[in-house]
Short mmCIF file of C-alpha atoms and ligand atoms in Angstrom, two decimals:
data_model
loop_
_atom_site.label_atom_id
_atom_site.label_comp_id
_atom_site.label_asym_id
_atom_site.label_seq_id
_atom_site.Cartn_x
_atom_site.Cartn_y
_atom_site.Cartn_z
CA MET A 18 43.58 57.94 -19.58
CA GLN A 19 45.51 57.12 -22.67
CA GLU A 20 45.76 60.84 -23.29
CA SER A 21 47.20 61.41 -19.84
CA CYS A 22 49.57 58.46 -20.21
CA ALA A 23 50.88 59.94 -23.38
CA SER A 24 51.97 63.08 -21.53
CA GLY A 25 55.07 63.36 -19.33
CA MET A 26 56.35 60.31 -17.45
CA ASP A 27 56.04 61.64 -13.89
CA HIS A 28 52.49 62.52 -14.58
CA ASP A 29 51.90 59.04 -16.06
CA LEU A 30 53.28 57.35 -12.97
CA ARG A 31 51.06 59.47 -10.73
CA ASP A 32 48.14 58.54 -12.94
CA LEU A 33 49.12 54.89 -12.56
CA ALA A 34 49.07 55.21 -8.78
CA GLU A 35 45.67 56.87 -8.96
CA LEU A 36 44.45 54.18 -11.39
CA GLU A 37 45.68 51.45 -9.04
CA ARG A 38 43.81 53.01 -6.12
CA LEU A 39 40.65 53.22 -8.22
CA ILE A 40 40.89 49.65 -9.45
CA LEU A 41 41.62 48.21 -6.01
CA GLN A 42 38.64 50.09 -4.64
CA GLN A 43 36.42 48.70 -7.36
CA ILE A 44 37.73 45.22 -6.68
CA SER A 45 37.06 45.41 -2.96
CA GLU A 46 33.64 46.91 -3.59
CA SER A 47 32.62 44.13 -5.97
CA SER A 48 30.08 42.13 -4.07
CA THR A 49 29.39 39.46 -6.69
CA ILE A 50 31.48 37.30 -8.99
CA ASP A 51 29.79 39.03 -11.96
CA GLU A 52 30.69 42.50 -10.76
CA LEU A 53 34.28 41.39 -10.18
CA GLU A 54 34.42 39.91 -13.67
CA GLY A 55 33.21 43.29 -14.98
CA VAL A 56 36.15 44.97 -13.27
CA ARG A 57 38.57 42.44 -14.70
CA ILE A 58 37.30 42.93 -18.24
CA ARG A 59 37.34 46.71 -17.85
CA TYR A 60 41.05 46.77 -16.93
CA LEU A 61 42.64 43.51 -17.96
CA GLY A 62 40.42 42.50 -20.90
CA ARG A 63 41.80 42.72 -24.41
CA LYS A 64 40.40 46.20 -24.77
CA GLY A 65 40.90 47.03 -21.10
CA GLU A 66 42.75 50.05 -19.77
CA ILE A 67 45.80 48.21 -18.46
CA SER A 68 46.12 46.31 -21.73
CA ALA A 69 46.00 49.67 -23.52
CA LEU A 70 48.73 51.00 -21.23
CA LEU A 71 50.91 47.98 -22.01
CA LYS A 72 50.50 48.65 -25.73
CA HIS A 73 51.27 52.31 -25.09
CA ILE A 74 54.78 51.43 -23.80
CA GLY A 75 55.94 51.03 -27.38
CA ASN A 76 54.99 54.63 -28.14
CA LEU A 77 57.19 56.04 -25.41
CA ALA A 78 60.67 57.43 -25.80
CA PRO A 79 63.13 54.53 -25.27
CA GLU A 80 64.48 55.96 -21.97
CA GLN A 81 60.98 56.15 -20.55
CA ARG A 82 60.05 52.62 -21.40
CA PRO A 83 61.78 50.58 -18.60
CA VAL A 84 60.38 52.57 -15.69
CA PHE A 85 56.91 53.01 -17.13
CA GLY A 86 56.86 49.44 -18.44
CA ALA A 87 57.85 48.05 -15.05
CA ALA A 88 55.18 50.15 -13.34
CA VAL A 89 52.40 49.05 -15.72
CA ASN A 90 53.46 45.38 -15.46
CA ALA A 91 53.52 45.67 -11.69
CA LEU A 92 50.06 47.21 -11.81
CA ARG A 93 48.79 44.40 -14.02
CA ASP A 94 50.27 41.76 -11.69
CA LYS A 95 48.86 43.43 -8.64
CA VAL A 96 45.39 43.82 -10.15
CA THR A 97 45.44 40.21 -11.35
CA GLN A 98 46.41 39.05 -7.89
CA MET A 99 43.83 41.21 -6.11
CA ILE A 100 41.06 40.02 -8.41
CA ALA A 101 42.00 36.40 -7.72
CA ALA A 102 42.05 37.08 -3.98
CA ARG A 103 38.65 38.82 -4.07
CA LYS A 104 37.25 36.01 -6.18
CA ALA A 105 38.37 33.44 -3.60
CA GLU A 106 36.75 35.56 -0.92
CA LEU A 107 33.44 35.83 -2.82
CA ASP A 108 33.47 32.09 -3.55
CA ARG A 109 33.93 31.33 0.12
CA GLU A 110 31.16 33.74 1.09
CA ALA A 111 28.79 32.13 -1.43
CA LEU A 112 29.63 28.69 -0.09
CA GLU A 113 29.08 29.78 3.49
CA GLN A 114 25.77 31.35 2.59
CA SER A 115 24.54 28.27 0.80
CA LEU A 116 25.66 26.07 3.67
CA ALA A 117 23.77 28.27 6.12
CA ARG A 118 20.71 28.32 3.90
CA ASP A 119 20.63 24.58 3.19
CA THR A 120 21.39 23.42 6.66
CA ILE A 121 19.25 20.56 7.98
CA ASP A 122 18.43 20.89 11.62
CA VAL A 123 18.92 17.33 12.79
CA SER A 124 17.48 18.16 16.18
CA LEU A 125 14.00 18.84 14.73
CA PRO A 126 11.52 16.01 15.30
CA GLY A 127 11.20 13.92 12.13
CA GLU A 128 8.03 13.04 10.29
CA VAL A 129 6.31 10.10 11.89
CA PHE A 130 5.22 7.48 9.39
CA GLU A 131 2.44 5.35 10.76
CA LEU A 132 2.89 1.69 10.12
CA GLY A 133 -0.19 0.03 8.66
CA GLY A 134 -1.31 -3.49 9.36
CA LEU A 135 -3.61 -6.15 8.01
CA HIS A 136 -7.30 -6.11 8.87
CA PRO A 137 -8.25 -9.00 11.20
CA LEU A 138 -10.56 -10.40 8.49
CA THR A 139 -7.67 -10.35 6.02
CA LYS A 140 -5.40 -12.06 8.51
CA ALA A 141 -7.96 -14.74 9.28
CA LEU A 142 -8.72 -15.30 5.60
CA ARG A 143 -5.05 -15.60 4.70
CA GLU A 144 -4.56 -18.18 7.39
CA ILE A 145 -7.63 -20.20 6.37
CA THR A 146 -6.56 -20.02 2.72
CA SER A 147 -3.06 -21.13 3.52
CA ILE A 148 -4.26 -24.10 5.61
CA LEU A 149 -6.76 -25.23 2.97
CA SER A 150 -4.34 -24.74 0.11
CA SER A 151 -1.95 -27.07 1.90
CA MET A 152 -4.75 -29.65 1.53
CA GLY A 153 -5.02 -29.02 -2.20
CA PHE A 154 -7.79 -26.41 -2.33
CA THR A 155 -7.36 -23.58 -4.80
CA VAL A 156 -9.12 -20.22 -4.57
CA TYR A 157 -12.03 -19.43 -6.86
CA GLU A 158 -13.11 -15.81 -6.78
CA SER A 159 -16.74 -15.73 -7.68
CA ARG A 160 -18.94 -12.62 -7.94
CA GLU A 161 -20.83 -10.49 -5.44
CA ALA A 162 -23.60 -9.45 -7.82
CA GLU A 163 -25.43 -12.69 -8.58
CA THR A 164 -28.47 -13.89 -10.40
CA ASP A 165 -31.45 -15.16 -8.47
CA ASP A 166 -30.94 -18.39 -10.43
CA MET A 167 -27.37 -19.00 -9.18
CA ASN A 168 -27.91 -17.73 -5.66
CA PHE A 169 -31.09 -19.76 -5.09
CA VAL A 170 -32.57 -21.88 -7.89
CA LYS A 171 -29.43 -23.84 -8.82
CA LEU A 172 -28.97 -24.56 -5.13
CA ASN A 173 -32.40 -26.18 -4.84
CA VAL A 174 -34.10 -23.05 -3.55
CA PRO A 175 -36.83 -22.31 -6.11
CA LYS A 176 -39.11 -19.30 -5.89
CA GLY A 177 -41.44 -19.63 -2.93
CA HIS A 178 -39.13 -22.04 -1.07
CA PRO A 179 -39.22 -21.33 2.68
CA ALA A 180 -35.39 -21.28 2.81
CA ARG A 181 -35.51 -17.95 1.01
CA ASP A 182 -37.08 -16.39 4.07
CA MET A 183 -33.92 -17.09 6.06
CA GLN A 184 -31.91 -14.95 3.71
CA GLU A 185 -33.45 -11.49 3.42
CA THR A 186 -31.99 -10.32 0.17
CA PHE A 187 -30.82 -7.07 -1.45
CA TYR A 188 -32.25 -7.24 -4.97
CA LEU A 189 -30.53 -5.16 -7.64
CA THR A 190 -33.17 -5.86 -10.27
CA GLY A 191 -36.02 -8.38 -10.44
CA THR A 192 -33.56 -11.19 -11.19
CA THR A 193 -30.20 -9.98 -9.86
CA LEU A 194 -29.12 -9.52 -6.29
CA LEU A 195 -26.18 -9.17 -3.93
CA ARG A 196 -25.32 -12.77 -3.12
CA THR A 197 -26.63 -13.88 0.26
CA HIS A 198 -23.96 -16.58 0.59
CA THR A 199 -20.87 -17.82 -1.24
CA SER A 200 -22.61 -21.08 -2.21
CA PRO A 201 -23.45 -19.91 -5.78
CA GLY A 202 -19.65 -19.93 -6.20
CA GLN A 203 -19.96 -23.74 -6.03
CA ILE A 204 -22.03 -23.76 -9.21
CA ARG A 205 -19.89 -21.19 -11.04
CA GLY A 206 -16.68 -22.96 -9.99
CA MET A 207 -17.99 -26.35 -11.14
CA LEU A 208 -19.16 -24.95 -14.49
CA ALA A 209 -15.73 -23.34 -14.99
CA LEU A 210 -14.06 -26.74 -14.47
CA GLU A 211 -16.28 -28.31 -17.15
CA GLY A 212 -16.51 -31.72 -15.53
CA LYS A 213 -12.79 -32.07 -14.71
CA LEU A 214 -11.77 -33.96 -11.57
CA PRO A 215 -10.86 -33.59 -8.84
CA VAL A 216 -12.78 -30.47 -7.83
CA ARG A 217 -11.19 -28.83 -4.81
CA PHE A 218 -11.59 -25.12 -4.32
CA ILE A 219 -12.68 -22.49 -1.82
CA VAL A 220 -14.73 -19.38 -2.51
CA PRO A 221 -13.94 -16.63 -0.05
CA GLY A 222 -15.74 -13.30 -0.16
CA ARG A 223 -18.37 -10.80 0.93
CA VAL A 224 -22.00 -11.69 1.24
CA TYR A 225 -25.00 -9.46 1.89
CA ARG A 226 -28.19 -9.81 3.87
CA ARG A 227 -30.87 -7.44 4.98
CA ASP A 228 -30.24 -8.52 8.54
CA GLN A 229 -30.76 -6.29 11.50
CA THR A 230 -27.43 -4.89 12.73
CA ASP A 231 -26.24 -5.85 16.20
CA ALA A 232 -23.19 -7.28 17.93
CA SER A 233 -23.38 -10.47 15.86
CA HIS A 234 -25.19 -9.32 12.69
CA HIS A 235 -24.08 -7.00 9.94
CA PRO A 236 -25.58 -6.51 6.46
CA VAL A 237 -22.16 -7.24 4.93
CA PHE A 238 -20.06 -10.12 6.16
CA PHE A 239 -17.67 -12.75 4.85
CA GLN A 240 -17.93 -16.45 4.14
CA VAL A 241 -15.45 -19.06 3.02
CA GLU A 242 -17.16 -21.70 0.92
CA GLY A 243 -15.42 -25.01 0.21
CA LEU A 244 -16.16 -27.70 -2.37
CA ALA A 245 -14.54 -31.07 -3.05
CA ILE A 246 -15.78 -33.50 -5.69
CA ASP A 247 -14.19 -36.71 -6.88
CA ALA A 248 -15.01 -40.33 -7.63
CA ASP A 249 -15.39 -41.29 -3.99
CA VAL A 250 -15.60 -38.30 -1.66
CA THR A 251 -16.99 -39.19 1.75
CA PHE A 252 -18.55 -37.52 4.76
CA LYS A 253 -15.61 -38.80 6.77
CA GLN A 254 -13.28 -36.79 4.57
CA LEU A 255 -15.44 -33.73 5.17
CA ARG A 256 -15.05 -34.22 8.87
CA GLY A 257 -11.30 -34.74 8.48
CA VAL A 258 -10.82 -31.55 6.51
CA ILE A 259 -12.94 -29.48 8.90
CA SER A 260 -11.22 -30.89 11.98
CA ALA A 261 -7.75 -30.29 10.58
CA LEU A 262 -8.72 -26.77 9.55
CA MET A 263 -10.16 -25.88 12.96
CA ASN A 264 -7.27 -27.43 14.87
CA ARG A 265 -4.69 -25.60 12.82
CA PHE A 266 -6.60 -22.33 13.03
CA PHE A 267 -7.63 -22.41 16.71
CA GLY A 268 -5.23 -24.94 18.24
CA GLN A 269 -5.13 -28.64 18.93
CA ASP A 270 -7.31 -28.49 22.04
CA VAL A 271 -10.39 -27.32 20.10
CA LYS A 272 -13.03 -30.04 19.70
CA ILE A 273 -15.31 -30.33 16.66
CA ARG A 274 -18.95 -31.34 16.77
CA LEU A 275 -21.13 -31.96 13.71
CA ARG A 276 -24.82 -31.47 14.36
CA PRO A 277 -27.48 -32.78 11.95
CA SER A 278 -29.13 -29.91 10.12
CA TYR A 279 -30.82 -29.01 6.88
CA PHE A 280 -29.61 -27.10 3.82
CA PRO A 281 -31.37 -27.43 0.46
CA PHE A 282 -28.08 -27.93 -1.43
CA THR A 283 -26.57 -30.69 0.75
CA GLU A 284 -27.81 -34.10 1.79
CA PRO A 285 -27.09 -35.05 4.48
CA SER A 286 -26.37 -31.67 6.04
CA CYS A 287 -24.81 -30.64 9.29
CA GLU A 288 -23.80 -27.64 11.27
CA VAL A 289 -20.22 -27.40 12.51
CA ASP A 290 -19.62 -26.43 16.13
CA ILE A 291 -16.29 -25.99 17.87
CA SER A 292 -15.78 -26.19 21.61
CA CYS A 293 -15.98 -22.66 23.02
CA VAL A 294 -12.57 -21.02 22.77
CA PHE A 295 -13.35 -18.79 25.78
CA CYS A 296 -14.52 -21.33 28.38
CA LYS A 297 -12.96 -24.41 26.77
CA GLY A 298 -16.36 -26.10 26.70
CA GLU A 299 -17.25 -25.36 30.34
CA GLY A 300 -20.12 -23.05 29.42
CA CYS A 301 -20.02 -19.23 29.46
CA SER A 302 -22.00 -16.22 28.24
CA VAL A 303 -20.39 -16.28 24.78
CA CYS A 304 -21.49 -19.87 24.04
CA GLY A 305 -24.79 -19.47 25.92
CA ASN A 306 -23.63 -22.06 28.44
CA SER A 307 -23.65 -24.75 25.75
CA GLY A 308 -19.87 -25.08 25.62
CA TYR A 309 -20.03 -24.98 21.80
CA LEU A 310 -20.03 -22.32 19.10
CA GLU A 311 -21.46 -22.67 15.62
CA VAL A 312 -18.96 -21.77 12.89
CA ALA A 313 -20.17 -23.36 9.64
CA GLY A 314 -22.75 -25.26 7.65
CA ALA A 315 -21.67 -28.29 5.65
CA GLY A 316 -22.77 -31.53 4.06
CA MET A 317 -22.60 -33.85 1.09
CA VAL A 318 -23.37 -32.05 -2.14
CA HIS A 319 -26.96 -32.70 -3.23
CA PRO A 320 -27.17 -34.78 -6.46
CA GLN A 321 -29.18 -32.05 -8.18
CA VAL A 322 -26.49 -29.47 -7.35
CA LEU A 323 -23.86 -31.76 -8.91
CA ILE A 324 -26.01 -31.98 -12.03
CA ASN A 325 -26.46 -28.18 -12.07
CA GLY A 326 -22.66 -27.85 -12.01
CA GLY A 327 -22.20 -30.31 -14.87
CA TYR A 328 -21.24 -33.43 -12.84
CA ASP A 329 -22.92 -36.85 -12.81
CA PRO A 330 -24.03 -37.89 -9.29
CA GLU A 331 -23.85 -41.52 -10.42
CA GLU A 332 -20.12 -41.14 -10.92
CA VAL A 333 -18.96 -38.63 -8.39
CA SER A 334 -19.74 -37.42 -4.91
CA GLY A 335 -18.72 -34.29 -3.07
CA PHE A 336 -18.75 -32.37 0.16
CA ALA A 337 -19.23 -28.68 0.75
CA PHE A 338 -18.87 -26.32 3.65
CA GLY A 339 -19.48 -22.66 4.34
CA PHE A 340 -17.68 -20.91 7.22
CA GLY A 341 -18.55 -17.52 8.62
CA LEU A 342 -15.21 -15.77 8.41
CA ASP A 343 -16.23 -12.94 10.72
CA ARG A 344 -17.13 -15.46 13.39
CA LEU A 345 -13.78 -17.22 13.03
CA ALA A 346 -11.85 -13.95 13.25
CA MET A 347 -13.90 -12.75 16.24
CA LEU A 348 -13.32 -15.99 18.13
CA LYS A 349 -9.64 -16.09 17.32
CA TYR A 350 -8.90 -12.48 18.22
CA GLY A 351 -11.44 -12.06 21.02
CA ILE A 352 -13.59 -9.47 19.22
CA ASP A 353 -17.02 -9.20 20.84
CA ASP A 354 -18.86 -7.03 18.28
CA ILE A 355 -18.96 -7.70 14.53
CA ARG A 356 -19.50 -3.96 13.86
CA LEU A 357 -15.92 -3.31 14.97
CA LEU A 358 -14.76 -5.17 11.85
CA TYR A 359 -16.52 -2.66 9.62
CA GLY A 360 -16.08 0.59 11.54
CA ASN A 361 -12.61 1.48 10.23
CA ASP A 362 -11.68 2.75 13.66
CA LYS A 363 -7.90 2.97 13.77
CA ARG A 364 -7.88 2.58 17.55
CA PHE A 365 -9.41 -0.86 17.04
CA LEU A 366 -7.49 -1.84 13.92
CA SER A 367 -4.08 -0.80 15.24
CA GLN A 368 -4.33 -3.50 17.90
CA PHE A 369 -3.84 -6.14 15.19
CA ARG A 370 -0.77 -4.55 13.65
CA GLY A 371 1.82 -6.89 15.07
CA LEU A 372 -0.31 -10.04 15.28
N1 DAH B 2 -24.68 -21.17 2.40
C1 DAH B 2 -25.04 -21.50 3.77
C2 DAH B 2 -25.45 -20.23 4.50
O1 DAH B 2 -25.06 -19.17 4.12
C3 DAH B 2 -23.88 -22.13 4.48
C4 DAH B 2 -23.57 -23.48 3.94
C5 DAH B 2 -24.20 -24.62 4.44
C6 DAH B 2 -22.64 -23.65 2.96
C7 DAH B 2 -23.90 -25.86 3.98
C8 DAH B 2 -22.34 -24.91 2.44
C9 DAH B 2 -23.00 -26.00 2.98
O2 DAH B 2 -21.47 -25.12 1.49
O3 DAH B 2 -22.69 -27.26 2.54
O4 DAH B 2 -26.13 -20.32 5.47
#
């Protein structure tokens, strides 16, 4: 090209026209920003052809310079302009493509996030805990794997005691077992307090028994144990606490009945009944026409149990209770089969979501 430019001026101008056509074609055929940049460098770059032509002006005869110079400058301006225009076009195309590619179709159905809820046992336990903590009870989390000694012996149930028969037990080893009730938490809680007064805590948690499984029995279930010890704790206070708890949990119209009973670790002992929440005490199939439902065992802590926990029965007295949490939850929410609480069936559980 430089060779041809160096020849006669008419020829040079024709070459310029041809060069312009070539460059404009290359510009319009550039389909990417990179390709276009290649074209720019090839013609307008420091070593580009148009730059070379501009330098070449100085070599021309003075009378040739104005016309040729004007033509090369015009070519440079035109090419510069066309490259800028093509670049704008390519930028717009790229933007449009990315917009098309990244479009979110807002009419598509969204992902449905299922809302979880609390298990009815969790709900019931939280409510019981909150009511009892308002009366000054703290929560002591004991253990599920217990020793035979804590689960039975320290609660006045030595080996061979008939009360053991009532609690078919899962033994882990010869001397360790899955606790059959939360009552060993009484001993562990007392020992942890090292004789301090007052003692006022609950022990909520799972318990295990080799029971048969039916609508009201399950090998795993929950209890909420309670223990209060102080200088002058009375049976009347036990009744007060249980009544207040039941009335706040089930409603003011529920009546409480304490029935004499026997537990090796309390003396005297009682069983706690509430008036049937279904028939309001009239008698129905749920309460076996008795009008009452059993919900707990309770009593005054046996002197030997106080001693086993590090307290002196000459100086203090205490009451204890043990509620069946499953029973409470079933009565409150109208659940007629304990197995539903352990089946993890979402159709069942989802009914408690909003409660
Ligand atoms: N541990 C007893 C059971 O599982 C329930 C019980 C009765 C707990 C009397 C107590 C109590 O704290 O005083 O059958």
